[in-house]
């Protein structure tokens, strides 16, 4: 990266660094913890100069060899309960499917790849709980039939990620919260 370090970083700049980091993880040059830490810094970087130290000790990845970023993840629960929390790498589009089960997804410590994340829910006779970062802005575009949909859209700042919630539920609860008080709903 030979750009002026004071320039604002673009999503393309961040994705290029993420590709190098993913390749380093895949080849054993980084541990999963190092990868998650550096990826978190990369996606929160405001300037090109903040990106440079993240890959200075790694070989460059050519465009053809760069791994494709995970654009979609599907997390499913059928007749079971799945909890995903702590430090993990989320994708730009999360599909949460629950059938006669429960999904508890905590994004507060997750590495979010970009400024906008779409969460698509598909719940039938289930419960889906999503905890978003405190500074996240939430837009609810989903629906529910014979169920409860409680999405906390209040709060969030201009600096936080945009979480867009889509999808539908039937005979289910879909709860999106940012507070610790509500987190004990699991």
Short mmCIF file of C-alpha atoms in Angstrom, two decimals:
data_model
loop_
_atom_site.label_atom_id
_atom_site.label_comp_id
_atom_site.label_asym_id
_atom_site.label_seq_id
_atom_site.Cartn_x
_atom_site.Cartn_y
_atom_site.Cartn_z
CA UNK A 1 0.00 0.00 0.00
CA UNK A 2 1.82 3.11 -1.21
CA UNK A 3 -0.92 5.64 -0.55
CA UNK A 4 -0.58 8.67 1.72
CA UNK A 5 -1.05 7.30 5.28
CA UNK A 6 -3.28 10.26 6.16
CA UNK A 7 -5.89 9.37 3.49
CA UNK A 8 -9.17 7.95 4.68
CA UNK A 9 -9.35 4.17 4.22
CA UNK A 10 -11.99 2.78 1.87
CA UNK A 11 -13.91 -0.49 2.25
CA UNK A 12 -11.76 -1.83 -0.62
CA UNK A 13 -8.59 -0.97 1.35
CA UNK A 14 -9.95 -2.76 4.40
CA UNK A 15 -11.02 -5.80 2.35
CA UNK A 16 -7.57 -6.02 0.74
CA UNK A 17 -5.93 -6.12 4.19
CA UNK A 18 -8.53 -8.67 5.36
CA UNK A 19 -7.59 -10.91 2.41
CA UNK A 20 -3.91 -10.83 3.40
CA UNK A 21 -4.83 -11.60 7.01
CA UNK A 22 -7.10 -14.49 5.97
CA UNK A 23 -4.35 -15.99 3.83
CA UNK A 24 -1.92 -15.66 6.75
CA UNK A 25 -4.39 -17.49 8.99
CA UNK A 26 -4.90 -20.24 6.40
CA UNK A 27 -1.14 -20.78 5.98
CA UNK A 28 -0.42 -20.79 9.72
CA UNK A 29 1.38 -17.44 9.87
CA UNK A 30 -1.25 -16.07 12.29
CA UNK A 31 -3.16 -17.73 15.09
CA UNK A 32 -6.93 -17.38 15.14
CA UNK A 33 -6.66 -14.87 18.00
CA UNK A 34 -4.06 -12.77 16.13
CA UNK A 35 -6.23 -12.93 13.01
CA UNK A 36 -9.35 -11.79 14.88
CA UNK A 37 -7.46 -8.96 16.62
CA UNK A 38 -5.92 -7.67 13.40
CA UNK A 39 -9.17 -8.05 11.47
CA UNK A 40 -10.98 -6.04 14.12
CA UNK A 41 -8.43 -3.23 13.79
CA UNK A 42 -8.62 -3.40 9.98
CA UNK A 43 -12.39 -3.00 9.82
CA UNK A 44 -12.29 -0.16 12.35
CA UNK A 45 -9.40 1.67 10.66
CA UNK A 46 -10.18 5.20 9.56
CA UNK A 47 -6.94 5.94 7.66
CA UNK A 48 -4.65 4.01 5.33
CA UNK A 49 -1.84 4.53 7.84
CA UNK A 50 -3.72 2.45 10.42
CA UNK A 51 -3.84 -0.47 7.97
CA UNK A 52 -0.11 -0.61 7.15
CA UNK A 53 1.16 -2.13 10.44
CA UNK A 54 -1.40 -4.96 10.23
CA UNK A 55 0.35 -6.66 7.31
CA UNK A 56 3.94 -5.39 7.55
CA UNK A 57 5.20 -8.80 8.75
CA UNK A 58 3.17 -10.83 6.23
CA UNK A 59 3.74 -11.64 2.55
CA UNK A 60 1.50 -9.79 0.11
CA UNK A 61 -1.34 -11.70 -1.54
CA UNK A 62 -1.96 -11.23 -5.24
CA UNK A 63 -5.50 -10.44 -6.32
CA UNK A 64 -5.95 -13.88 -7.90
CA UNK A 65 -4.73 -15.67 -4.77
CA UNK A 66 -6.75 -13.54 -2.35
CA UNK A 67 -9.41 -15.57 -0.56
CA UNK A 68 -12.96 -14.43 -1.02
CA UNK A 69 -14.31 -12.79 2.12
CA UNK A 70 -17.14 -14.64 3.77
CA UNK A 71 -20.14 -12.73 2.52
CA UNK A 72 -22.77 -15.09 3.91
CA UNK A 73 -23.02 -17.27 6.98
CA UNK A 74 -25.92 -19.49 7.95
CA UNK A 75 -26.44 -20.43 11.58
CA UNK A 76 -29.20 -23.01 12.05
CA UNK A 77 -30.87 -24.54 15.05
CA UNK A 78 -33.42 -27.32 14.73
CA UNK A 79 -34.76 -28.86 17.93
CA UNK A 80 -31.73 -27.45 19.74
CA UNK A 81 -30.16 -24.32 21.22
CA UNK A 82 -27.09 -22.67 19.70
CA UNK A 83 -25.18 -19.86 21.43
CA UNK A 84 -22.52 -17.89 19.55
CA UNK A 85 -20.70 -15.32 21.66
CA UNK A 86 -17.26 -13.99 22.46
CA UNK A 87 -14.69 -13.20 19.78
CA UNK A 88 -15.74 -14.54 16.38
CA UNK A 89 -15.77 -13.25 12.80
CA UNK A 90 -19.23 -12.45 11.50
CA UNK A 91 -20.08 -12.05 7.82
CA UNK A 92 -21.77 -9.18 6.02
CA UNK A 93 -24.93 -11.24 5.71
CA UNK A 94 -25.96 -13.54 8.55
CA UNK A 95 -28.91 -15.86 8.05
CA UNK A 96 -30.32 -17.13 11.33
CA UNK A 97 -32.65 -20.12 10.95
CA UNK A 98 -34.43 -21.65 13.90
CA UNK A 99 -37.06 -24.36 13.88
CA UNK A 100 -38.36 -25.56 17.22
CA UNK A 101 -35.12 -24.32 18.73
CA UNK A 102 -33.24 -21.29 19.99
CA UNK A 103 -30.45 -19.13 18.63
CA UNK A 104 -28.53 -16.72 20.85
CA UNK A 105 -26.11 -14.57 18.83
CA UNK A 106 -23.89 -12.00 20.53
CA UNK A 107 -22.28 -9.49 18.17
CA UNK A 108 -20.94 -7.22 20.92
CA UNK A 109 -17.43 -8.79 20.84
CA UNK A 110 -17.60 -10.15 17.29
CA UNK A 111 -15.42 -8.81 14.48
CA UNK A 112 -17.82 -7.13 12.07
CA UNK A 113 -16.58 -6.96 8.47
CA UNK A 114 -17.71 -3.54 7.39
CA UNK A 115 -20.02 -0.78 8.38
CA UNK A 116 -23.27 -2.54 7.48
CA UNK A 117 -24.41 -6.02 8.49
CA UNK A 118 -27.66 -7.66 7.38
CA UNK A 119 -29.23 -10.26 9.65
CA UNK A 120 -31.98 -12.30 8.04
CA UNK A 121 -34.12 -14.24 10.49
CA UNK A 122 -36.24 -17.25 9.69
CA UNK A 123 -37.82 -18.56 12.86
CA UNK A 124 -40.65 -21.05 13.29
CA UNK A 125 -41.81 -22.07 16.77
CA UNK A 126 -38.49 -20.75 18.09
CA UNK A 127 -36.63 -17.99 19.87
CA UNK A 128 -33.89 -15.83 18.29
CA UNK A 129 -31.97 -13.37 20.48
CA UNK A 130 -29.36 -11.05 18.98
CA UNK A 131 -27.21 -8.73 21.08
CA UNK A 132 -25.71 -5.88 19.08
CA UNK A 133 -22.82 -3.56 20.01
CA UNK A 134 -23.80 -0.58 22.16
CA UNK A 135 -22.99 1.93 19.39
CA UNK A 136 -24.84 0.00 16.65
CA UNK A 137 -27.69 1.57 14.72
CA UNK A 138 -30.50 -0.94 14.12
CA UNK A 139 -33.10 -0.92 11.35
CA UNK A 140 -35.91 -3.48 11.57
CA UNK A 141 -37.42 -4.47 8.22
CA UNK A 142 -38.80 -7.86 9.26
CA UNK A 143 -42.19 -9.21 10.20
CA UNK A 144 -43.88 -11.72 12.48
CA UNK A 145 -47.01 -13.85 12.45
CA UNK A 146 -48.41 -15.04 15.78
CA UNK A 147 -45.19 -14.11 17.52
CA UNK A 148 -43.24 -11.41 19.28
CA UNK A 149 -40.72 -9.14 17.63
CA UNK A 150 -38.91 -6.85 20.06
CA UNK A 151 -36.12 -4.93 18.32
CA UNK A 152 -34.33 -2.22 20.26
CA UNK A 153 -33.72 0.48 17.63
CA UNK A 154 -33.08 3.23 20.19
CA UNK A 155 -29.50 4.21 20.84
CA UNK A 156 -26.48 3.80 18.66
CA UNK A 157 -24.16 6.49 17.39
CA UNK A 158 -22.98 7.71 14.04
CA UNK A 159 -19.71 5.78 14.49
CA UNK A 160 -21.25 2.37 15.11
CA UNK A 161 -22.15 -0.26 12.54
CA UNK A 162 -25.55 -0.38 10.87
CA UNK A 163 -27.39 -3.61 11.66
CA UNK A 164 -30.26 -4.26 9.24
CA UNK A 165 -32.71 -6.93 10.43
CA UNK A 166 -34.85 -8.63 7.79
CA UNK A 167 -36.82 -11.85 7.50
CA UNK A 168 -39.85 -13.22 9.21
CA UNK A 169 -40.98 -15.41 12.04
CA UNK A 170 -44.04 -17.46 12.85
CA UNK A 171 -45.06 -18.53 16.34
CA UNK A 172 -41.66 -17.27 17.50
CA UNK A 173 -39.84 -14.58 19.44
CA UNK A 174 -37.22 -12.40 17.75
CA UNK A 175 -35.44 -10.11 20.22
CA UNK A 176 -32.64 -7.68 19.41
CA UNK A 177 -31.05 -5.93 22.36
CA UNK A 178 -27.97 -3.94 23.23
CA UNK A 179 -28.27 -3.91 27.01
CA UNK A 180 -26.88 -6.30 29.56
CA UNK A 181 -30.15 -6.14 31.48
CA UNK A 182 -32.01 -7.74 28.60
CA UNK A 183 -29.24 -10.25 27.87
CA UNK A 184 -30.39 -12.64 30.58
CA UNK A 185 -33.37 -13.50 28.36
CA UNK A 186 -31.50 -16.56 27.12
#
